Each structure stands twice: as C-alpha cells, then as structure tokens.
Amino acid sequence: MSKFKIIILPILVLSVAFQNLYAQTPKRSVLDGVFSAPKGTTVVLQKDGAEELSLTAAPKGTGDFSSSSFKFPNSYLDGAPYTLAIKSAPAEQTCRVEKGARGTIGSSPGFVRVGCDYTYELLSRSTDNAKFGTFYESSAPVVGGDFAEEGRYVAFVSSAVGLGNSLGKKRQILWRDRNSGVTKLVSIGMKGLEGNGDSFSPAISADGQSVAFESYATNLVPIDTNSVRDIFVWNARTNEVTAVSTGAGEIETNAESFDPVISGDGSLIAFSSGADNLAPGVSGINTINVYLKRVGSGQAATLISADPKTKKGVGGSNPTISDDGSRIAFYSFASTLVADDKNGLGDIFLYDSGNPKLKRLSLTSTRTERDQGTESASRVIAPSISGDGRFVAFATTATNMVPADTNKFQDVFLVNVDSGDVKRVSVGKEGIEGNGDSPTAQGEKIGISYDGSMIAFTTSAKNLGGDIVLKNTISGELSPISTDGSRGVGRPTVTRSGGYVIFGSGSRLDSRYASSGIFARFTGATRCRFCSQ
C-alpha cells in the first residue's frame, strides 16, 4: 500500500502544476470582423498605426455589393487596447471603420465593421446601366430605406428613354433599389403600359415599398375620367397602382389634387386638392385644402385645413407628414386657424391627431409673429417635418425669427414642434450669416433627417462652403455636399440618419458614367446602406 501511495502522489502534484500553469497563461484572441463594399473594392486597414491588412470585396453574389469576413493573421492579448483606421481606399469611394474603430482585444469577437460606398453614385440609370437620365430630364428625388438599409430606395421623375423601359414620351416616376441595381417604372397603368400623361412629385415610404405621386395620366387605374391631376400610390411588392385622391366609396374627385406625402408604412397619404367631394366641410372648387387619406379605406378623407370653429375648409397647401402619420405640417394664408393671427402673412401650422387644435409653428424665437422680410405677402413657404414629428424646417426672408438676423437673405430655420424653440440653420462657423439665399429657390422644401439632426439645402451663399450643404444641427458642423453648381443643382433630400444626401446635378459626379442626373452622396455620417449591423 505504501508503495502505491508514493507513486500516485507525484502524478497528482504534477496535474495541479499543469493546471496552475495553464491558468496563468494569458488568453489571446484574433481581431476580426466584416468588410462590406462594392464588388472588387480593395482597402488597406491599419492597426495601431503599424500592422496592415488588405481587404477586397469578393466579386460574387447578386447586386453590386458584397460582404465578407476578415481577420488579422496574428493573435493578441485579451484586454489590450487597439485602434483601426483606413490607410488607403479607392479615390471615388468613401470608406470608414463603421464599428470597432477603437476597442479592446477579445471583448467582442467579430465586432469590427468596415464599409465603403461610392462617394457619388449616379441613380438615374437603367437596370443594365445602358441608359441614363440626365439632370435636365430627371428631377424631384426622394429617398427611403429604414435604419438597417438607409438610403436603399430612391424615387424620382424622369422623361429619359429606357429607364424602367419607359418610351420617354411623358414624365414618369421611377423607383430604384440601390442594392440590387434594379430600376422600375412606378407610373405604370393597366396592361403594364406607362402613364399616358405627365407624372410629378414622388413621395416614398420609410421602408421604400410605397411611392405616392401626382399624375395627369388617365390609364393608371380602371376608372379615371375627371380629366385632372390625381394622386396615386404604387406598391413595390405587387407592382400595382391605386387611386388615392378619392372621396367616400372611392368616387372620383371633381377637381385636381397634388402635393402628396406619405407615412412611413405607406398607409396614410396627405395631399392638397381643390375638390369639394373628398370630405365634409368644403363647398366649391376654388379653394385648395389639405387632406389626409387612408389608402384603400373606402372612407372619406380627413379635412386638415379646417377652421376650428366652423369646421369648414379655409385653405392650405404643401403638407408634410411624420413617419407614424400622426402629425402633419402645412402652409396656409387663412387667419382663422389659430387665435391672434394678425401678421397678414401665410404661416405654417401643425395638425396633431391627438390634439383638436392646430398650432402655428412659424413664430419667432420670442413667440411673436414673423415679419414679411423681403418676400411678397403671397409668398408660399414649404415646411418639412422630421420623421419623428418633433421638428419642422422651412425657409423665409423674415428678419425677426432669431436675434442678429441682418443678412436680408432667405434663411433656413428649424422649429421644435413641442417647445417652439427656433434655430437658424443656414449659418457657418460661429454663427456667421450666409451672404446669399438659402435655399436658392422660393418655396423650396428642406431636406431633413428622421430626428431633425441633419438638414440639407441648396444655397447661393459663397461663405457656406458649397451649393448644397449638410448641417448637423447638434454639433453645428456644416459639410459641403456639392461644390460645382455651375451646371445647376436640384433640391436635396436626406436619408433617415443623414448618411446619404440625394440630389440632382448638371455635373458628371460619378466617374463610372458619363452623365449628369440624380446622385446619392455618401456622407459617412452613418454606416453604408449595405453594411452589417
């Protein structure tokens, strides 16, 4: 027995020793992640300013982009800090470390996300990239795509031949899926024929699957005999068009309808119309009012621009709607929508489905009425509401909106819907005033992100850095989006987090295609639209 114990004891001691040695050995991990970019893109990723790793987006799969995993060849001590940066990338692309630019080794395997996208991407092109819509043929771009696929879908107007197989005889509405590269005709009628009249003013849902628009076409739905502009909505899932500007029982209107805007899920559409058979409270077709309609409900529309006392329509236009459809901002010359409206000017008002009273938004920072500035008393102002319904942006030449407004130009302002606070957006560093109009056109809508933190607008001010600029309303940073407006630029729109600005330009901004047209500018403010979470 004693010999047996003498033999066993050293083995047990040796086992414990190995366990202690293993427990004291520092754990090491690899640094890995996912690289998403246009196919064939090569970037050099640099760790801690020294170690380099070349990444190439694999040329496989459908669409123009690919995602693939990567890892540095060496392992590192867990808990060690690291930094990552893009050392080199294609000149025509904007590349970023989307996630994990700084961190500690081993804290979250696969956490790093690296993404690239074309700095300027031409959108007004056919699916096979053989046909293009120039700036002079294409206009009015709007953008959809939720936070996971920001800026994926774009709708725009074009009379170009070949886009969505259009014949180019009329202005049509086009829809493009930027991930798949597919361009489709939206203003499509019975038997798959394109609209036989001009279509304008597309508005796209947040998920990109519904596009509302106005059209003179008479062949989009089975019965269209009123011979005026109407509102329609196209469904990307079914490729079908439905009439929207209809009264109870889906009867045709007796006057034209225009200015459509659409809720995030595509179920609610607000628009302007001169018809008097859309909803109760309107008599005659000489006054334009704002309405809200639930698509395909068969019910009468809701009259938005109604006098609170008489419940009669008193006029309104240029609606803009929040993502959930509960808030609508619009413009009206009526002085009876709210109490104490005495400035003799048109104003911006807010309809809130949870509050029976309208609210006037175009007041100054001291809650007084704005003055006329250099604009005419009949000047129309177009509001833009943020997706969350908390902010409204608009432009005016009024001189008393905020203190120290002395430039005598049109400026962009942002109003907090709930608090009434007013901020001038079209200013440079340290509040320097623009020395030209912002935006450049009267009544031009302002591009605004979901939370109101990113604002895009055209400008003729030479001291703001570009002819289209993007303003971060929180940090105050002003970034140029377009700096070559010699051939003209169009009104910009902004994606949900400000990652992309969509606009028209007379310049050729995408080096892959010799055409002007509608472009997406990747700002780098958020991850690229196809980058993994």
Coordinates of C-alpha atoms in Angstrom, one line a residue, residues 133-510:
G133 CA -31.5 60.2 -67.2
T134 CA -29.6 63.5 -67.3
F135 CA -30.1 66.3 -64.9
Y136 CA -32.2 68.1 -67.5
E137 CA -34.5 65.0 -67.9
S138 CA -34.7 64.0 -64.2
S139 CA -35.8 65.7 -61.0
A140 CA -37.5 65.6 -57.6
P141 CA -35.6 62.7 -56.0
V142 CA -36.9 61.3 -52.7
V143 CA -35.3 58.5 -50.6
G144 CA -36.5 55.6 -48.5
G145 CA -34.9 52.7 -46.5
D146 CA -35.1 52.1 -42.8
F147 CA -32.2 52.4 -40.4
A148 CA -30.9 49.0 -41.3
E149 CA -30.8 49.7 -45.0
E150 CA -30.5 53.5 -45.1
G151 CA -30.9 55.1 -48.5
R152 CA -31.5 51.9 -50.3
Y153 CA -34.5 53.0 -52.3
V154 CA -34.9 56.2 -54.4
A155 CA -37.9 57.5 -56.4
F156 CA -37.6 60.3 -58.9
V157 CA -39.1 61.9 -62.0
S158 CA -37.6 61.4 -65.5
S159 CA -38.5 61.7 -69.1
A160 CA -35.4 59.8 -70.2
V161 CA -35.8 56.9 -72.7
G162 CA -35.1 53.4 -71.4
L163 CA -35.4 53.9 -67.6
G164 CA -37.7 51.2 -66.5
N165 CA -38.3 50.6 -70.2
S166 CA -40.0 53.9 -70.5
L167 CA -40.5 55.3 -74.0
G168 CA -39.7 58.8 -72.9
K169 CA -42.9 60.4 -74.2
K170 CA -44.0 61.7 -70.8
R171 CA -42.5 62.4 -67.5
Q172 CA -42.7 59.2 -65.5
I173 CA -42.0 58.2 -61.9
L174 CA -39.1 55.7 -61.4
W175 CA -38.0 53.6 -58.4
R176 CA -34.5 52.3 -57.9
D177 CA -33.3 49.7 -55.5
R178 CA -29.7 50.8 -55.0
N179 CA -28.6 47.4 -53.5
S180 CA -29.9 45.2 -56.4
G181 CA -29.4 47.9 -59.1
V182 CA -33.0 47.4 -60.4
T183 CA -34.8 50.5 -61.8
K184 CA -38.6 50.1 -62.2
L185 CA -41.4 52.2 -63.7
V186 CA -43.8 53.4 -60.9
S187 CA -46.3 55.3 -63.0
I188 CA -47.5 52.1 -64.6
G189 CA -51.0 51.6 -65.7
M190 CA -53.3 48.9 -66.9
K191 CA -51.8 46.1 -69.1
G192 CA -48.4 47.2 -67.9
L193 CA -48.4 50.4 -70.0
E194 CA -46.6 53.5 -68.9
G195 CA -48.7 56.6 -67.9
N196 CA -50.2 58.4 -70.8
G197 CA -49.8 61.8 -69.1
D198 CA -47.0 63.5 -67.1
S199 CA -46.4 62.5 -63.5
F200 CA -44.7 64.5 -60.8
S201 CA -43.9 64.9 -57.1
P202 CA -43.0 61.4 -55.9
A203 CA -43.1 60.7 -52.1
I204 CA -41.6 57.4 -50.8
S205 CA -42.4 55.5 -47.6
A206 CA -39.8 54.8 -45.0
D207 CA -39.5 51.2 -46.0
G208 CA -39.2 52.1 -49.6
Q209 CA -42.1 49.9 -50.7
S210 CA -44.7 52.5 -51.5
V211 CA -44.4 55.6 -53.7
A212 CA -47.2 58.2 -53.9
F213 CA -47.2 60.6 -56.8
E214 CA -49.4 63.0 -58.8
S215 CA -50.3 62.4 -62.4
Y216 CA -52.3 63.6 -65.4
A217 CA -52.3 60.1 -66.8
T218 CA -55.7 58.6 -67.3
N219 CA -54.7 54.9 -67.8
L220 CA -53.2 54.1 -64.3
V221 CA -56.5 52.8 -62.8
P222 CA -59.6 51.3 -64.4
I223 CA -61.8 54.4 -64.0
D224 CA -60.2 57.9 -64.4
T225 CA -62.5 60.2 -66.2
N226 CA -62.2 63.5 -64.3
S227 CA -59.5 64.9 -66.7
V228 CA -57.5 66.4 -63.9
R229 CA -54.3 65.7 -61.9
D230 CA -54.9 63.0 -59.3
I231 CA -52.9 61.3 -56.5
F232 CA -51.9 57.6 -56.8
V233 CA -49.7 55.2 -54.9
W234 CA -47.6 52.3 -56.2
N235 CA -46.8 49.2 -54.3
A236 CA -43.4 47.7 -54.9
R237 CA -44.5 44.3 -53.7
T238 CA -47.4 43.9 -56.0
N239 CA -46.3 46.4 -58.8
E240 CA -49.8 47.8 -58.7
V241 CA -51.1 51.4 -58.7
T242 CA -54.1 52.6 -56.6
A243 CA -56.0 55.8 -56.7
V244 CA -55.7 57.9 -53.5
S245 CA -57.4 61.2 -54.1
T246 CA -60.9 59.8 -53.9
G247 CA -64.0 60.5 -51.8
A248 CA -66.1 58.2 -49.7
G249 CA -66.8 55.0 -51.7
E250 CA -63.6 55.7 -53.8
I251 CA -65.6 58.2 -56.0
E252 CA -63.5 60.4 -58.3
T253 CA -62.8 63.9 -57.3
N254 CA -64.2 66.9 -59.2
A255 CA -61.0 69.0 -59.1
E256 CA -57.3 68.4 -59.2
S257 CA -55.1 67.0 -56.4
F258 CA -51.4 67.4 -55.9
D259 CA -48.5 67.6 -53.3
P260 CA -48.6 64.1 -52.0
V261 CA -46.7 63.0 -48.9
I262 CA -46.7 59.5 -47.4
S263 CA -46.4 58.0 -43.9
G264 CA -43.6 55.6 -43.0
D265 CA -45.6 52.4 -43.7
G266 CA -47.4 53.8 -46.7
S267 CA -50.9 53.6 -45.3
L268 CA -51.6 57.3 -45.0
I269 CA -51.2 60.0 -47.6
A270 CA -51.7 63.7 -47.2
F271 CA -52.2 66.0 -50.2
S272 CA -53.6 69.2 -51.4
S273 CA -56.8 69.4 -53.5
G274 CA -59.3 71.9 -54.9
A275 CA -62.1 69.2 -54.9
D276 CA -65.2 69.6 -52.7
N277 CA -66.2 65.9 -52.6
L278 CA -63.3 64.5 -50.7
A279 CA -64.6 65.3 -47.2
P280 CA -67.4 67.2 -45.5
G281 CA -66.8 70.9 -44.8
V282 CA -65.9 72.0 -48.3
S283 CA -68.1 73.8 -50.7
G284 CA -66.9 74.8 -54.2
I285 CA -63.7 74.0 -56.0
N286 CA -62.0 77.4 -55.8
T287 CA -60.1 76.9 -52.5
I288 CA -57.2 74.5 -52.2
N289 CA -57.2 72.5 -48.9
V290 CA -55.1 69.8 -47.2
Y291 CA -56.5 66.3 -46.7
L292 CA -55.4 63.1 -45.1
K293 CA -56.5 59.7 -46.7
R294 CA -56.0 56.1 -45.6
V295 CA -55.1 54.2 -48.7
G296 CA -57.8 51.8 -49.9
S297 CA -60.1 52.5 -46.9
G298 CA -63.1 53.5 -49.0
Q299 CA -63.8 56.2 -46.5
A300 CA -63.9 60.0 -46.9
A301 CA -60.6 61.8 -46.5
T302 CA -60.0 63.9 -43.4
L303 CA -60.0 67.7 -43.9
I304 CA -56.9 69.1 -42.2
S305 CA -57.0 72.8 -43.1
A306 CA -60.3 73.4 -41.3
D307 CA -61.4 76.4 -39.3
P308 CA -61.6 75.2 -35.7
K309 CA -65.0 76.9 -35.1
T310 CA -66.9 76.5 -38.4
K311 CA -65.2 73.1 -39.3
K312 CA -65.1 74.5 -42.9
G313 CA -62.1 74.3 -45.1
V314 CA -60.3 77.7 -45.3
G315 CA -57.3 76.8 -47.4
G316 CA -53.9 75.1 -47.2
S317 CA -51.2 73.5 -49.2
N318 CA -47.7 71.9 -49.1
P319 CA -48.3 69.3 -46.5
T320 CA -45.5 67.2 -44.9
I321 CA -46.2 64.2 -42.7
S322 CA -44.4 62.4 -39.8
D323 CA -43.5 58.7 -40.1
D324 CA -46.4 57.5 -38.0
G325 CA -48.8 59.8 -39.8
S326 CA -50.0 61.5 -36.6
R327 CA -48.5 64.9 -37.4
I328 CA -48.9 67.0 -40.5
A329 CA -47.4 70.4 -41.1
F330 CA -48.8 72.6 -43.8
Y331 CA -48.9 76.1 -45.2
S332 CA -52.0 78.4 -45.1
F333 CA -52.9 82.0 -45.7
A334 CA -56.0 81.6 -43.5
S335 CA -56.0 83.9 -40.4
T336 CA -58.7 81.9 -38.6
L337 CA -56.9 78.6 -38.0
V338 CA -55.5 79.9 -34.7
A339 CA -56.2 82.8 -32.4
D340 CA -54.3 86.1 -32.8
D341 CA -53.1 85.6 -36.3
K342 CA -52.6 89.2 -37.3
N343 CA -49.5 89.4 -39.4
G344 CA -51.3 89.3 -42.7
L345 CA -48.9 86.6 -44.0
G346 CA -49.2 82.9 -44.7
D347 CA -48.0 80.7 -41.9
I348 CA -47.0 77.1 -41.1
F349 CA -49.4 75.1 -39.0
L350 CA -49.3 71.7 -37.3
Y351 CA -52.1 69.2 -37.2
D352 CA -51.7 66.7 -34.4
S353 CA -54.1 63.7 -34.4
G354 CA -54.1 63.7 -30.7
N355 CA -55.0 67.4 -30.3
P356 CA -58.1 69.0 -31.9
K357 CA -56.4 72.4 -32.0
L358 CA -54.0 73.4 -34.8
K359 CA -50.7 75.0 -33.7
R360 CA -48.9 77.8 -35.5
L361 CA -45.2 77.0 -36.0
S362 CA -43.8 79.9 -38.0
L363 CA -43.4 82.1 -35.0
T364 CA -40.2 83.8 -33.9
S365 CA -37.8 82.7 -31.1
T366 CA -39.7 85.1 -28.8
R367 CA -43.1 83.6 -29.8
T368 CA -44.1 86.7 -31.7
E369 CA -45.3 86.9 -35.3
R370 CA -42.7 86.9 -38.1
D371 CA -42.4 89.9 -40.3
Q372 CA -42.6 90.0 -44.1
G373 CA -38.9 90.4 -44.8
T374 CA -38.2 90.9 -48.5
E375 CA -40.8 88.4 -49.7
S376 CA -44.2 89.2 -51.1
A377 CA -47.2 88.8 -48.9
S378 CA -48.3 86.0 -51.2
R379 CA -45.1 84.0 -50.8
V380 CA -45.7 80.3 -50.2
I381 CA -43.5 78.5 -47.7
A382 CA -43.0 74.7 -47.8
P383 CA -42.4 73.0 -44.5
S384 CA -40.5 69.7 -44.0
I385 CA -41.3 67.7 -40.9
S386 CA -38.8 65.2 -39.3
G387 CA -39.8 61.5 -39.3
D388 CA -40.3 61.6 -35.5
G389 CA -42.6 64.6 -35.9
R390 CA -40.6 66.7 -33.4
F391 CA -39.0 69.3 -35.8
V392 CA -40.1 71.3 -38.8
A393 CA -37.7 73.1 -41.2
F394 CA -38.7 75.9 -43.5
A395 CA -37.2 79.0 -45.2
T396 CA -38.2 82.6 -45.0
T397 CA -36.7 86.1 -45.5
A398 CA -38.3 87.3 -42.2
T399 CA -35.8 89.3 -40.3
N400 CA -37.1 88.7 -36.7
M401 CA -37.1 84.9 -36.5
V402 CA -33.9 84.9 -34.4
P403 CA -31.8 87.8 -33.0
A404 CA -29.0 89.2 -35.1
D405 CA -30.5 88.3 -38.4
T406 CA -29.2 91.1 -40.6
N407 CA -28.2 89.5 -43.9
K408 CA -31.5 90.3 -45.7
F409 CA -31.5 86.9 -47.4
Q410 CA -33.7 83.9 -47.3
D411 CA -32.6 81.6 -44.4
V412 CA -33.4 78.1 -43.2
F413 CA -34.9 77.7 -39.8
L414 CA -35.7 74.7 -37.6
V415 CA -38.6 74.8 -35.1
N416 CA -39.0 72.4 -32.2
V417 CA -42.7 71.4 -32.6
D418 CA -43.3 70.8 -28.9
S419 CA -41.2 73.6 -27.3
G420 CA -41.5 76.2 -30.0
D421 CA -37.7 76.9 -29.9
V422 CA -36.3 78.3 -33.2
K423 CA -32.9 77.8 -34.6
R424 CA -31.3 79.3 -37.7
V425 CA -29.6 76.6 -39.6
S426 CA -28.1 78.4 -42.6
V427 CA -25.2 79.8 -40.8
G428 CA -21.5 79.0 -40.9
K429 CA -18.9 78.6 -38.1
E430 CA -19.5 80.7 -35.0
G431 CA -22.9 81.7 -36.4
I432 CA -21.6 83.6 -39.5
E433 CA -24.5 84.6 -41.7
G434 CA -24.8 83.3 -45.2
N435 CA -24.2 86.0 -47.8
G436 CA -26.8 84.6 -50.2
D437 CA -30.2 82.9 -50.2
S438 CA -30.7 79.5 -48.5
P439 CA -32.2 77.7 -50.2
T440 CA -31.8 79.3 -53.6
A441 CA -35.4 79.0 -54.8
Q442 CA -38.6 80.4 -53.2
G443 CA -40.8 77.8 -51.5
E444 CA -38.2 75.1 -51.8
K445 CA -38.5 72.2 -49.3
I446 CA -35.7 71.5 -47.0
G447 CA -34.1 68.0 -46.6
I448 CA -34.4 66.7 -43.0
S449 CA -33.4 63.5 -41.3
Y450 CA -35.6 61.4 -39.1
D451 CA -34.7 63.1 -35.8
G452 CA -34.0 66.6 -37.3
S453 CA -30.3 66.5 -36.5
M454 CA -29.3 66.6 -40.2
I455 CA -30.5 69.3 -42.6
A456 CA -29.6 69.7 -46.3
F457 CA -30.4 72.6 -48.5
T458 CA -29.2 74.5 -51.6
T459 CA -27.6 77.9 -51.1
S460 CA -26.2 80.8 -53.2
A461 CA -24.2 81.9 -50.2
K462 CA -20.5 81.8 -51.1
N463 CA -19.3 81.6 -47.5
L464 CA -21.1 78.4 -46.5
G465 CA -18.8 76.1 -48.5
G466 CA -20.9 74.7 -51.3
D467 CA -24.0 75.0 -53.4
I468 CA -25.6 72.1 -51.4
V469 CA -24.6 71.8 -47.8
L470 CA -25.5 69.4 -44.9
K471 CA -25.9 70.9 -41.4
N472 CA -25.6 68.9 -38.2
T473 CA -28.0 70.9 -36.0
I474 CA -26.5 69.4 -32.8
S475 CA -22.7 69.9 -33.4
G476 CA -23.2 72.9 -35.7
E477 CA -20.9 71.3 -38.3
L478 CA -21.5 72.4 -41.9
S479 CA -20.4 70.0 -44.6
P480 CA -20.3 70.6 -48.4
I481 CA -22.3 68.1 -50.5
S482 CA -21.9 69.7 -53.9
T483 CA -19.3 72.3 -54.7
D484 CA -19.7 72.5 -58.5
G485 CA -23.1 74.1 -59.1
S486 CA -22.0 75.8 -62.4
R487 CA -24.3 73.5 -64.3
G488 CA -27.1 73.6 -61.7
V489 CA -28.2 71.5 -58.8
G490 CA -31.6 70.3 -57.6
R491 CA -33.4 70.2 -54.2
P492 CA -31.7 67.7 -51.9
T493 CA -33.4 65.1 -49.7
V494 CA -31.8 63.3 -46.7
T495 CA -31.9 59.7 -45.5
R496 CA -33.1 58.8 -42.1
S497 CA -29.8 59.3 -40.3
G498 CA -28.1 61.7 -42.7
G499 CA -25.9 59.0 -44.2
Y500 CA -26.9 60.0 -47.8
V501 CA -28.0 63.1 -49.5
I502 CA -29.9 62.6 -52.7
F503 CA -30.0 65.4 -55.3
G504 CA -29.8 66.3 -59.0
S505 CA -26.7 67.9 -60.6
G506 CA -25.8 69.1 -64.0
S507 CA -22.3 67.9 -63.4
R508 CA -20.9 64.4 -64.0
L509 CA -20.1 63.3 -60.5
D510 CA -19.9 59.5 -60.8

